[in-house]
Coordinates of N, CA and C in Angstrom, one line a residue:
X5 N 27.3 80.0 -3.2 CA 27.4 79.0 -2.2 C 26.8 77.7 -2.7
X6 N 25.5 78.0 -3.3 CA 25.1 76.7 -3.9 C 26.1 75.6 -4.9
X7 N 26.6 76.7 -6.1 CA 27.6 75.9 -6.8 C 28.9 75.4 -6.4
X8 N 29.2 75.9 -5.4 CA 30.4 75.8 -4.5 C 29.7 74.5 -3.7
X9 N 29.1 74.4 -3.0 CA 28.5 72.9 -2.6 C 28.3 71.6 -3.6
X10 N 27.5 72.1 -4.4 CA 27.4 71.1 -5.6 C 28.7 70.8 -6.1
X11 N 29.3 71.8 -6.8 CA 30.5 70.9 -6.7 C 31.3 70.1 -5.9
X12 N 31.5 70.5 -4.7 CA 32.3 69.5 -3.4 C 31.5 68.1 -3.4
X13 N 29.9 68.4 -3.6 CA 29.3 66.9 -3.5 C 29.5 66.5 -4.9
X14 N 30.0 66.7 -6.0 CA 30.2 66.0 -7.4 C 31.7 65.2 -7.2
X15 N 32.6 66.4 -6.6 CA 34.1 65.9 -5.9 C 33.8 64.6 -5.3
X16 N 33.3 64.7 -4.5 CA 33.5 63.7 -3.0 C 32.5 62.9 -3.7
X17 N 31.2 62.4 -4.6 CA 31.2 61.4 -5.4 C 31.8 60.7 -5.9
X18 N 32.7 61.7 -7.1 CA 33.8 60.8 -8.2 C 34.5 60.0 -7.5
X19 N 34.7 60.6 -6.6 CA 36.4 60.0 -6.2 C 35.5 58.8 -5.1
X20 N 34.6 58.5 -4.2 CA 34.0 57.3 -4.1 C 33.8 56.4 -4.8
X21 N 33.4 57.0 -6.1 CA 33.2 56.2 -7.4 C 33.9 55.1 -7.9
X22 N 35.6 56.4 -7.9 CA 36.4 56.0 -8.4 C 37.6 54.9 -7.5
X23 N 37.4 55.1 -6.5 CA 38.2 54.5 -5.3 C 37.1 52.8 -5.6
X24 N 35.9 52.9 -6.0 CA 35.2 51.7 -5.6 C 35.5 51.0 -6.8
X25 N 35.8 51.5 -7.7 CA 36.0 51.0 -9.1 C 37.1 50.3 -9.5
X26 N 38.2 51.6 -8.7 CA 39.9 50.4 -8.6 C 39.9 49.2 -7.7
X27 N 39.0 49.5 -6.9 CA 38.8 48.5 -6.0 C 38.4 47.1 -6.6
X28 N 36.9 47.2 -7.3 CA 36.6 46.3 -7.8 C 37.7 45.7 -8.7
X29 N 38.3 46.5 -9.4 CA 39.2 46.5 -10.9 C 40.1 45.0 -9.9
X30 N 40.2 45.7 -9.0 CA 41.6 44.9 -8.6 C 41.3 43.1 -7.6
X31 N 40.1 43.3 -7.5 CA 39.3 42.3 -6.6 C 38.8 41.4 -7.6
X32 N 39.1 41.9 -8.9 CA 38.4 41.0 -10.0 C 36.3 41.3 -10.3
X33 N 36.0 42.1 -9.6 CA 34.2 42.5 -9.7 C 34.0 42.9 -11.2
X34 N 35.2 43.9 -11.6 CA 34.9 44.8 -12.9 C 35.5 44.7 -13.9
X35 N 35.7 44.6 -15.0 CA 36.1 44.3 -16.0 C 37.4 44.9 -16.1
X36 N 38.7 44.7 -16.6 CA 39.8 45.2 -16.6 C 40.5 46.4 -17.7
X37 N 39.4 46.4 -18.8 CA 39.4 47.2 -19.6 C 38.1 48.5 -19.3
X38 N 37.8 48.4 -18.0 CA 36.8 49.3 -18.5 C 37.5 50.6 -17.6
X39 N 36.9 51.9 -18.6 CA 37.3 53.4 -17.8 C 36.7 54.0 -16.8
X40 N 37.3 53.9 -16.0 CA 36.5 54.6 -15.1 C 35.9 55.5 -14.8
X41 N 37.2 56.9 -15.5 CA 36.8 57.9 -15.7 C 35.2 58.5 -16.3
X42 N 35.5 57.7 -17.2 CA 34.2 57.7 -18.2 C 32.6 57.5 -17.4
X43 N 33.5 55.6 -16.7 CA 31.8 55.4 -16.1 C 31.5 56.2 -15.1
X44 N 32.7 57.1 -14.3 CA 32.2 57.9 -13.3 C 31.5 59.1 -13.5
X45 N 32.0 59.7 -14.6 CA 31.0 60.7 -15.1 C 29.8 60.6 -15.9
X46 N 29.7 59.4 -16.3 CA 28.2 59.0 -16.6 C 27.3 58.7 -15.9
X47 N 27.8 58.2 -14.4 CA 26.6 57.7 -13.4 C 26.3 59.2 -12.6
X48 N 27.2 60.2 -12.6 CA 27.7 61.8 -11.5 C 26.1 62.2 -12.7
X49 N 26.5 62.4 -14.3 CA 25.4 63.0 -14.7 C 23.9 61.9 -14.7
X50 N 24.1 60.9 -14.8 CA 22.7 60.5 -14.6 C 22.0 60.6 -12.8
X51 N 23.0 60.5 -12.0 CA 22.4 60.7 -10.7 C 21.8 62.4 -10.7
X52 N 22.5 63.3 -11.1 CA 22.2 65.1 -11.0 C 20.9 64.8 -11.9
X53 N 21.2 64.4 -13.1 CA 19.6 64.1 -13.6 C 18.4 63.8 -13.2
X54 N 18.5 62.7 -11.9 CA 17.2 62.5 -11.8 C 16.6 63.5 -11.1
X55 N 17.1 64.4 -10.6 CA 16.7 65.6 -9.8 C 16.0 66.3 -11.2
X56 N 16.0 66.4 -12.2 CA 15.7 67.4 -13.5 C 14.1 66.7 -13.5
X57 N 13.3 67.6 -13.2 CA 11.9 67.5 -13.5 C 11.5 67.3 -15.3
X58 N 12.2 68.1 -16.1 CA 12.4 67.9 -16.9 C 12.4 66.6 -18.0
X59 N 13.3 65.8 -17.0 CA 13.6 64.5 -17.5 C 12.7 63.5 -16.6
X60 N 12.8 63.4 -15.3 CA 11.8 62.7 -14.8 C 10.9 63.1 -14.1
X61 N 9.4 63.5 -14.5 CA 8.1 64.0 -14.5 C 7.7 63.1 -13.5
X62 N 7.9 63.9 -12.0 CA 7.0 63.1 -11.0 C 5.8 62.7 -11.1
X63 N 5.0 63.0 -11.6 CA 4.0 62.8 -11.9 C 3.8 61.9 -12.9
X64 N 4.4 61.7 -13.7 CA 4.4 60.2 -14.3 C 5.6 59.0 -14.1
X65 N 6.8 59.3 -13.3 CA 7.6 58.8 -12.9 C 7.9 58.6 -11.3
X66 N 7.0 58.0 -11.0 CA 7.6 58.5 -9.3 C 9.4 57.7 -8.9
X67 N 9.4 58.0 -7.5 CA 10.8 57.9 -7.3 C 11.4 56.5 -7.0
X68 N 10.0 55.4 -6.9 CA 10.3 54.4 -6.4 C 10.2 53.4 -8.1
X69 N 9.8 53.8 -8.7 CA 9.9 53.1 -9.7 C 10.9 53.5 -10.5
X70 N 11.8 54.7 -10.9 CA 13.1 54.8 -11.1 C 14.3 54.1 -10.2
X71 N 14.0 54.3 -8.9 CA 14.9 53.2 -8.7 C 14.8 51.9 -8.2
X72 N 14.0 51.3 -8.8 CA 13.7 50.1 -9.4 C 14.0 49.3 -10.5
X73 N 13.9 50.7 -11.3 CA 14.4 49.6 -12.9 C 15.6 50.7 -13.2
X74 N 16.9 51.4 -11.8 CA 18.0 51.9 -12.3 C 19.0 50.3 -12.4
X75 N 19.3 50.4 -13.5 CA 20.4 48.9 -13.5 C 21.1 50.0 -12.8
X76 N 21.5 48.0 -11.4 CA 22.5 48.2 -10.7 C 24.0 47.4 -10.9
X77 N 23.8 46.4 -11.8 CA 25.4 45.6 -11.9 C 25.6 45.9 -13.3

């Protein structure tokens, strides 16, 4: 059940992602050569990341200071 969830919320990510990206593409926001594909799977794994204790040690990272210095444009 859990992976079956996680996945539908990785689904219904991309494709916000991706819907906001043609968007931009076509509104002029984003660059015309850039992949989407790509950036959308790069932001899907860095968002599941920051959940990884692993990579960001509450304890030396708390959560307001990651997203503070996550570039947003």
């Amino acid at each position: 059940i859990y992976n079956k969830m996680m996945r539908s919320n990785r689904e219904s990510m991309a494709q916000s992602m991706l819907q906001n990206m043609k968007k931009g593409k076509k509104e002029g926001y984003y660059r015309q050569d850039m992949n989407e594909e790509i950036i959308v799977r790069m932001n899907i794994a860095n968002i599941e990341n920051l959940a990884e204790k692993r990579f960001y040690n509450s304890q030396e990272w708390k959560p307001e200071v990651i997203q503070k210095n996550y570039p947003s444009d």
